[in-house]
Amino acid sequence: MLRPLPLDVTTTWVLVGLVHLGVAAAVWNVLTGRHDRYSTLLWCAGTALAGVMMVVYATRGVLPHLPVIIVANVFGYTGFALRWAALRREREQPLPWWTLAGLVVVACTAVPLLDAVDSRWRVLGNLTLNMLASLALCLEARSLARARSSRSAAMLGWAYGVVAVVLIARLAALSSGLSSSPGPLATAFDTELLLLAWMLTALWANLGYVGFAIEMAERRARLRGAQLAAATEQREQAEQQAQALRALSEERQELLRVISHEVRQPLHNAQAVLQGAADALRGAAGVPGLERARSVLGEITRSLDNTLAVSTRLVEERAPPLRDTDLEMLVELVLGDLPAEGRARVRVWRDSAARTAALDVGLMRLALRNLLNNALAYATPGTPVALRIVDGEEPLAIVFEVADEGPGIAPALLPRLFERGVRGRHDVHGQGLGLFIVRRALQMQGGTAEVRSKASGSVFTLTVPQGQEEAP
């Protein structure tokens, strides 16, 4: 025969209720900041309401019996609903609030209705609803254990499974009439078994929920570690690829410098020889042929310069430093790059008070030479080509204008004129790189290249901003 507890029933339920409240506070303190805040709040609030239910239930001998039972049921069924919602949220299948509220209202309404029929029906109904709620938590926890492969969630499910079994046993005892008189078996069910069952939910189930939360935190940490390791590996691979590309680029640049030197030097030597031959044979019959050879060599040299410029400096990502440059020297260098017959057609106008400007000599020389060669090739033969240097005020800039007296540029061609491979006429020799190089050279200096055209000719404007040490 089971021995009665040393404590009275009222004290027993108060103690079990306080244990629920204490465990809820402890779980909240442990999991705050370590687990999903909303799920933790639902679970702890549900456990705390279960404790409040037990404390209120313990007062049924002091306060009016039925109102106390109804209030206790409101707390108890709400606690079940909140814990069920917490487990559903852990499975990422949250329940709408109105579903939970509806279940609580139905459960709480059933108690006074059954009591109106017979107090025995009210007790049986209450036990049945508690058993079904505990069974629902057991099944939900088992589903969570399968979904998350969690032993702690399985432990939680077993806790509520035991509670459901005890309530089924109590329900069977009442239904069979064993509790019609206050015998030892009824006392055991009313105190010891129910006490052990609810104590189990207060300790075992909450330990299971804490264990589940810790398991999920460990998995998130492992996942973050794996992601961090993968990101580190990707970064290292990217750095290795960048180093390989830099090495390849440096090798290419060195190869192009070698090619430039090995090809350009013989061309310059050949030009010098032809120049000497032309001077020696001036007035002889062979001079026109020499002049033609000099012209062809000059054209080859200019084409080579543009090709090498595109392949080397103009493909660099970093902008070059802009240095203070003498404008007179720049113009002399540019004019010196032109063939003699073209140089005679260029008229230089200085409308700027500045003697120097911050720019890159190599890039600016290349851009102006290409513009002047373009103007000389496309303008009406024998007409002058103007090179003007003016000041820009808003913003502060140095402006170079190259104007010709030619047929102008077709309107359909203007938007694409600075693109690679675009040419004005196919009867003029070239690869369509000249104006592309002009725009890129200005962009690298933080400037712009623009064109306007009309029937009487075209004007190209190159603007290099001033007042900065280097291009952005």
Coordinates of C-alpha atoms in Angstrom, one line a residue, residues 127 130-132 134-135 138 157-173 189 193-194 197 200:
L127 CA -8.7 15.4 -16.5
N130 CA -5.3 18.1 -19.3
M131 CA -4.5 14.6 -20.7
L132 CA -5.1 15.7 -24.3
S134 CA -0.1 16.9 -22.3
L135 CA -0.3 14.3 -25.2
C138 CA 4.4 15.0 -26.1
G157 CA 8.5 14.6 -25.2
W158 CA 8.9 11.7 -22.8
A159 CA 8.3 14.0 -19.9
Y160 CA 4.9 15.0 -21.2
G161 CA 4.2 11.5 -22.3
V162 CA 4.6 10.3 -18.6
V163 CA 2.2 13.1 -17.5
A164 CA -0.3 12.0 -20.1
V165 CA -0.1 8.3 -18.9
V166 CA -0.6 9.3 -15.3
L167 CA -3.6 11.4 -16.2
I168 CA -5.0 8.5 -18.3
A169 CA -4.6 6.3 -15.2
R170 CA -6.3 8.8 -13.0
L171 CA -9.1 9.2 -15.6
A172 CA -9.5 5.4 -15.7
A173 CA -9.6 5.2 -11.9
F189 CA -3.5 9.3 -7.4
L193 CA 1.4 10.3 -8.7
L194 CA 0.1 13.7 -9.8
A197 CA 4.0 13.9 -12.8
L200 CA 8.6 15.9 -13.8

